[in-house]
Amino acid sequence: MTYVVTDNCIKCKYMDCVEVCPVDCFYEGENMLVIHPDECIDCGVCEPECPADAIRPDTEPGLDKWLKINTEYASSWPNITQKGEAPGDAKEFDGIEGKFEKYFSPEPGKGD
């Protein structure tokens, strides 16, 4: 089992999860984060820290797509280990349906 970041992170990217991760398995895209499934130790400390409720265990039904997305982008986006600034309009995008199709960017973030 691993944890995955799902679509509610898109355009929210609060990064509270990054601060608590003991193995630094988060990777930063332009407008969301992903978890590297081979690095995640399944501790679960990140899940309750996410204000957008975007982190889920991959054992939940229907998350195969998100496991693939997290795996793919964790191999090309830079690692992030310190919390940065959330987007100024993050609260406006929290909970919007269909964010992957509308807003996802494959571009990497800055990392640290």
Short mmCIF file of N, CA and C in Angstrom, two decimals:
data_model
loop_
_atom_site.label_atom_id
_atom_site.label_comp_id
_atom_site.label_asym_id
_atom_site.label_seq_id
_atom_site.Cartn_x
_atom_site.Cartn_y
_atom_site.Cartn_z
N MET A 1 0.84 -1.18 0.00
CA MET A 1 0.00 0.00 0.00
C MET A 1 0.88 1.25 0.00
N THR A 2 0.36 2.28 -0.61
CA THR A 2 0.99 3.59 -0.58
C THR A 2 -0.13 4.63 -0.51
N TYR A 3 0.23 5.85 -0.32
CA TYR A 3 -0.73 6.93 -0.36
C TYR A 3 -0.58 7.65 -1.69
N VAL A 4 -1.67 8.23 -2.18
CA VAL A 4 -1.63 8.97 -3.44
C VAL A 4 -2.29 10.32 -3.24
N VAL A 5 -1.83 11.28 -4.03
CA VAL A 5 -2.44 12.60 -4.06
C VAL A 5 -3.47 12.57 -5.19
N THR A 6 -4.66 13.06 -4.90
CA THR A 6 -5.75 13.03 -5.88
C THR A 6 -6.05 14.44 -6.40
N ASP A 7 -7.08 14.53 -7.23
CA ASP A 7 -7.33 15.77 -7.97
C ASP A 7 -7.67 17.00 -7.14
N ASN A 8 -8.11 16.85 -5.91
CA ASN A 8 -8.42 18.07 -5.16
C ASN A 8 -7.17 18.86 -4.79
N CYS A 9 -6.00 18.28 -4.96
CA CYS A 9 -4.76 19.04 -4.73
C CYS A 9 -4.53 20.06 -5.84
N ILE A 10 -5.04 19.76 -7.03
CA ILE A 10 -4.81 20.63 -8.18
C ILE A 10 -5.33 22.04 -7.89
N LYS A 11 -4.44 23.00 -8.06
CA LYS A 11 -4.69 24.42 -7.84
C LYS A 11 -4.93 24.77 -6.37
N CYS A 12 -4.79 23.80 -5.47
CA CYS A 12 -4.84 24.09 -4.03
C CYS A 12 -3.41 24.03 -3.48
N LYS A 13 -2.75 22.90 -3.64
CA LYS A 13 -1.33 22.71 -3.32
C LYS A 13 -0.92 23.42 -2.02
N TYR A 14 -1.57 23.02 -0.93
CA TYR A 14 -1.29 23.63 0.36
C TYR A 14 0.09 23.27 0.93
N MET A 15 0.55 22.08 0.70
CA MET A 15 1.89 21.61 1.09
C MET A 15 2.09 21.34 2.58
N ASP A 16 1.03 21.31 3.37
CA ASP A 16 1.16 20.94 4.78
C ASP A 16 1.70 19.52 4.92
N CYS A 17 1.35 18.67 3.99
CA CYS A 17 1.77 17.27 3.98
C CYS A 17 3.29 17.12 3.89
N VAL A 18 3.91 18.01 3.16
CA VAL A 18 5.36 17.95 2.94
C VAL A 18 6.12 18.06 4.26
N GLU A 19 5.64 18.92 5.13
CA GLU A 19 6.31 19.17 6.41
C GLU A 19 6.36 17.94 7.32
N VAL A 20 5.36 17.08 7.23
CA VAL A 20 5.29 15.95 8.17
C VAL A 20 5.84 14.65 7.60
N CYS A 21 6.14 14.60 6.32
CA CYS A 21 6.60 13.36 5.69
C CYS A 21 8.00 12.98 6.18
N PRO A 22 8.14 11.82 6.84
CA PRO A 22 9.45 11.42 7.37
C PRO A 22 10.44 10.93 6.32
N VAL A 23 9.96 10.65 5.10
CA VAL A 23 10.86 10.12 4.06
C VAL A 23 10.96 11.03 2.83
N ASP A 24 10.37 12.20 2.88
CA ASP A 24 10.47 13.17 1.78
C ASP A 24 10.08 12.57 0.43
N CYS A 25 8.89 11.98 0.36
CA CYS A 25 8.46 11.32 -0.87
C CYS A 25 7.49 12.15 -1.70
N PHE A 26 7.42 13.46 -1.44
CA PHE A 26 6.55 14.34 -2.23
C PHE A 26 7.34 15.01 -3.35
N TYR A 27 6.67 15.17 -4.48
CA TYR A 27 7.26 15.79 -5.66
C TYR A 27 6.31 16.87 -6.14
N GLU A 28 6.90 17.97 -6.63
CA GLU A 28 6.11 19.16 -6.91
C GLU A 28 5.92 19.42 -8.39
N GLY A 29 4.66 19.51 -8.78
CA GLY A 29 4.30 19.97 -10.11
C GLY A 29 3.94 21.44 -10.05
N GLU A 30 3.67 22.00 -11.19
CA GLU A 30 3.31 23.42 -11.26
C GLU A 30 2.10 23.75 -10.38
N ASN A 31 1.08 22.86 -10.37
CA ASN A 31 -0.11 23.20 -9.59
C ASN A 31 -0.64 22.07 -8.71
N MET A 32 0.20 21.06 -8.45
CA MET A 32 -0.18 20.01 -7.49
C MET A 32 1.06 19.25 -7.04
N LEU A 33 0.89 18.41 -6.04
CA LEU A 33 1.96 17.54 -5.57
C LEU A 33 1.60 16.09 -5.89
N VAL A 34 2.60 15.23 -5.90
CA VAL A 34 2.37 13.79 -6.00
C VAL A 34 3.28 13.09 -5.00
N ILE A 35 2.96 11.83 -4.71
CA ILE A 35 3.74 11.00 -3.81
C ILE A 35 4.41 9.91 -4.63
N HIS A 36 5.70 9.69 -4.40
CA HIS A 36 6.41 8.60 -5.08
C HIS A 36 6.04 7.30 -4.36
N PRO A 37 5.33 6.40 -5.04
CA PRO A 37 4.83 5.19 -4.36
C PRO A 37 5.94 4.24 -3.89
N ASP A 38 7.09 4.28 -4.53
CA ASP A 38 8.20 3.40 -4.11
C ASP A 38 8.94 3.96 -2.90
N GLU A 39 8.73 5.23 -2.60
CA GLU A 39 9.39 5.86 -1.46
C GLU A 39 8.48 5.97 -0.24
N CYS A 40 7.19 6.00 -0.46
CA CYS A 40 6.21 6.13 0.62
C CYS A 40 6.29 4.91 1.53
N ILE A 41 6.35 5.16 2.84
CA ILE A 41 6.43 4.05 3.80
C ILE A 41 5.07 3.75 4.45
N ASP A 42 4.02 4.30 3.90
CA ASP A 42 2.66 4.02 4.34
C ASP A 42 2.40 4.40 5.80
N CYS A 43 3.06 5.43 6.27
CA CYS A 43 2.88 5.82 7.67
C CYS A 43 1.55 6.54 7.89
N GLY A 44 1.06 7.22 6.85
CA GLY A 44 -0.23 7.89 6.95
C GLY A 44 -0.25 9.24 7.62
N VAL A 45 0.90 9.77 8.02
CA VAL A 45 0.88 11.05 8.72
C VAL A 45 0.48 12.21 7.81
N CYS A 46 0.66 12.07 6.51
CA CYS A 46 0.33 13.15 5.59
C CYS A 46 -1.18 13.31 5.38
N GLU A 47 -1.90 12.22 5.42
CA GLU A 47 -3.33 12.24 5.08
C GLU A 47 -4.13 13.24 5.91
N PRO A 48 -4.04 13.22 7.24
CA PRO A 48 -4.84 14.18 8.02
C PRO A 48 -4.32 15.62 7.95
N GLU A 49 -3.11 15.81 7.46
CA GLU A 49 -2.55 17.17 7.38
C GLU A 49 -3.03 17.95 6.16
N CYS A 50 -3.62 17.28 5.19
CA CYS A 50 -4.03 17.93 3.94
C CYS A 50 -5.34 18.70 4.12
N PRO A 51 -5.29 20.04 4.07
CA PRO A 51 -6.52 20.83 4.23
C PRO A 51 -7.54 20.57 3.12
N ALA A 52 -7.06 20.12 1.94
CA ALA A 52 -7.96 19.87 0.81
C ALA A 52 -8.47 18.43 0.78
N ASP A 53 -8.05 17.62 1.74
CA ASP A 53 -8.47 16.22 1.80
C ASP A 53 -8.18 15.50 0.48
N ALA A 54 -6.98 15.73 -0.05
CA ALA A 54 -6.60 15.19 -1.36
C ALA A 54 -5.70 13.97 -1.28
N ILE A 55 -5.36 13.51 -0.10
CA ILE A 55 -4.46 12.36 0.04
C ILE A 55 -5.26 11.16 0.53
N ARG A 56 -5.10 10.04 -0.17
CA ARG A 56 -5.85 8.83 0.12
C ARG A 56 -4.94 7.60 0.02
N PRO A 57 -5.26 6.54 0.78
CA PRO A 57 -4.54 5.28 0.60
C PRO A 57 -4.94 4.67 -0.75
N ASP A 58 -3.98 4.09 -1.45
CA ASP A 58 -4.29 3.54 -2.78
C ASP A 58 -5.17 2.30 -2.72
N THR A 59 -5.50 1.84 -1.53
CA THR A 59 -6.38 0.69 -1.39
C THR A 59 -7.86 1.07 -1.51
N GLU A 60 -8.14 2.36 -1.50
CA GLU A 60 -9.53 2.80 -1.69
C GLU A 60 -9.93 2.54 -3.14
N PRO A 61 -11.18 2.14 -3.37
CA PRO A 61 -11.63 1.86 -4.74
C PRO A 61 -11.54 3.09 -5.63
N GLY A 62 -11.21 2.87 -6.89
CA GLY A 62 -11.22 3.92 -7.90
C GLY A 62 -9.99 4.80 -7.95
N LEU A 63 -8.91 4.41 -7.27
CA LEU A 63 -7.72 5.26 -7.25
C LEU A 63 -6.60 4.77 -8.17
N ASP A 64 -6.87 3.81 -9.03
CA ASP A 64 -5.84 3.31 -9.94
C ASP A 64 -5.28 4.42 -10.82
N LYS A 65 -6.16 5.28 -11.32
CA LYS A 65 -5.73 6.41 -12.15
C LYS A 65 -4.75 7.29 -11.39
N TRP A 66 -5.02 7.54 -10.12
CA TRP A 66 -4.18 8.42 -9.32
C TRP A 66 -2.86 7.77 -8.95
N LEU A 67 -2.85 6.46 -8.78
CA LEU A 67 -1.58 5.77 -8.54
C LEU A 67 -0.69 5.90 -9.77
N LYS A 68 -1.26 5.77 -10.95
CA LYS A 68 -0.48 5.93 -12.20
C LYS A 68 0.05 7.36 -12.34
N ILE A 69 -0.80 8.33 -12.07
CA ILE A 69 -0.39 9.74 -12.18
C ILE A 69 0.71 10.05 -11.17
N ASN A 70 0.55 9.62 -9.92
CA ASN A 70 1.58 9.86 -8.90
C ASN A 70 2.89 9.19 -9.30
N THR A 71 2.83 7.96 -9.79
CA THR A 71 4.03 7.24 -10.21
C THR A 71 4.73 7.95 -11.36
N GLU A 72 3.97 8.32 -12.36
CA GLU A 72 4.54 8.97 -13.55
C GLU A 72 5.22 10.29 -13.22
N TYR A 73 4.54 11.16 -12.51
CA TYR A 73 5.07 12.49 -12.28
C TYR A 73 6.11 12.56 -11.16
N ALA A 74 6.08 11.62 -10.24
CA ALA A 74 7.11 11.58 -9.20
C ALA A 74 8.47 11.28 -9.80
N SER A 75 8.49 10.65 -10.97
CA SER A 75 9.77 10.34 -11.61
C SER A 75 10.32 11.50 -12.43
N SER A 76 9.50 12.54 -12.66
CA SER A 76 10.01 13.66 -13.48
C SER A 76 9.94 15.02 -12.79
N TRP A 77 9.12 15.16 -11.75
CA TRP A 77 9.03 16.43 -11.04
C TRP A 77 10.07 16.47 -9.92
N PRO A 78 10.47 17.67 -9.49
CA PRO A 78 11.48 17.79 -8.42
C PRO A 78 10.91 17.46 -7.04
N ASN A 79 11.78 16.94 -6.21
CA ASN A 79 11.43 16.62 -4.83
C ASN A 79 11.18 17.90 -4.05
N ILE A 80 10.23 17.85 -3.12
CA ILE A 80 9.95 18.99 -2.25
C ILE A 80 9.91 18.49 -0.81
N THR A 81 10.65 19.17 0.06
CA THR A 81 10.75 18.74 1.46
C THR A 81 10.34 19.82 2.45
N GLN A 82 10.08 21.03 1.94
CA GLN A 82 9.70 22.14 2.80
C GLN A 82 8.43 22.78 2.28
N LYS A 83 7.56 23.13 3.21
CA LYS A 83 6.31 23.76 2.84
C LYS A 83 6.57 25.13 2.21
N GLY A 84 5.90 25.37 1.09
CA GLY A 84 5.99 26.67 0.45
C GLY A 84 4.66 27.39 0.57
N GLU A 85 4.51 28.44 -0.20
CA GLU A 85 3.27 29.22 -0.21
C GLU A 85 2.20 28.53 -1.04
N ALA A 86 1.03 28.38 -0.48
CA ALA A 86 -0.11 27.88 -1.25
C ALA A 86 -0.56 28.99 -2.20
N PRO A 87 -1.17 28.63 -3.32
CA PRO A 87 -1.69 29.66 -4.22
C PRO A 87 -2.69 30.57 -3.50
N GLY A 88 -2.69 31.81 -3.84
CA GLY A 88 -3.58 32.78 -3.21
C GLY A 88 -5.05 32.47 -3.38
N ASP A 89 -5.39 31.77 -4.46
CA ASP A 89 -6.79 31.44 -4.73
C ASP A 89 -7.11 29.98 -4.43
N ALA A 90 -6.29 29.33 -3.62
CA ALA A 90 -6.47 27.90 -3.32
C ALA A 90 -7.86 27.59 -2.78
N LYS A 91 -8.38 28.39 -1.88
CA LYS A 91 -9.69 28.11 -1.28
C LYS A 91 -10.81 28.13 -2.32
N GLU A 92 -10.65 28.95 -3.35
CA GLU A 92 -11.66 29.03 -4.41
C GLU A 92 -11.74 27.74 -5.22
N PHE A 93 -10.64 26.99 -5.29
CA PHE A 93 -10.60 25.77 -6.08
C PHE A 93 -10.83 24.51 -5.25
N ASP A 94 -10.86 24.63 -3.95
CA ASP A 94 -11.05 23.48 -3.07
C ASP A 94 -12.44 22.89 -3.27
N GLY A 95 -12.49 21.61 -3.64
CA GLY A 95 -13.76 20.91 -3.78
C GLY A 95 -14.39 20.95 -5.16
N ILE A 96 -13.79 21.64 -6.10
CA ILE A 96 -14.34 21.70 -7.46
C ILE A 96 -14.17 20.34 -8.12
N GLU A 97 -15.20 19.87 -8.78
CA GLU A 97 -15.17 18.60 -9.50
C GLU A 97 -14.44 18.75 -10.84
N GLY A 98 -13.83 17.65 -11.30
CA GLY A 98 -13.22 17.62 -12.63
C GLY A 98 -11.98 18.48 -12.78
N LYS A 99 -11.25 18.68 -11.72
CA LYS A 99 -10.08 19.57 -11.79
C LYS A 99 -8.97 19.01 -12.67
N PHE A 100 -8.82 17.69 -12.73
CA PHE A 100 -7.77 17.13 -13.57
C PHE A 100 -7.98 17.51 -15.04
N GLU A 101 -9.17 17.31 -15.52
CA GLU A 101 -9.47 17.62 -16.92
C GLU A 101 -9.40 19.11 -17.22
N LYS A 102 -9.76 19.94 -16.25
CA LYS A 102 -9.81 21.38 -16.48
C LYS A 102 -8.49 22.10 -16.22
N TYR A 103 -7.75 21.67 -15.18
CA TYR A 103 -6.64 22.51 -14.70
C TYR A 103 -5.28 21.82 -14.56
N PHE A 104 -5.21 20.52 -14.65
CA PHE A 104 -3.94 19.83 -14.42
C PHE A 104 -2.85 20.34 -15.36
N SER A 105 -1.66 20.57 -14.80
CA SER A 105 -0.48 20.94 -15.59
C SER A 105 0.59 19.87 -15.41
N PRO A 106 1.13 19.34 -16.51
CA PRO A 106 2.21 18.37 -16.40
C PRO A 106 3.57 19.02 -16.14
N GLU A 107 3.61 20.33 -16.09
CA GLU A 107 4.87 21.05 -15.90
C GLU A 107 5.39 20.87 -14.47
N PRO A 108 6.69 20.79 -14.30
CA PRO A 108 7.25 20.63 -12.96
C PRO A 108 7.15 21.92 -12.15
N GLY A 109 7.17 21.76 -10.84
CA GLY A 109 7.25 22.90 -9.94
C GLY A 109 8.71 23.24 -9.70
N LYS A 110 8.97 24.05 -8.68
CA LYS A 110 10.34 24.47 -8.38
C LYS A 110 11.08 23.48 -7.49
N GLY A 111 10.33 22.73 -6.65
CA GLY A 111 10.98 21.85 -5.70
C GLY A 111 11.81 22.66 -4.73
N ASP A 112 12.71 21.97 -4.01
CA ASP A 112 13.60 22.72 -3.13
C ASP A 112 14.91 21.99 -3.09
#
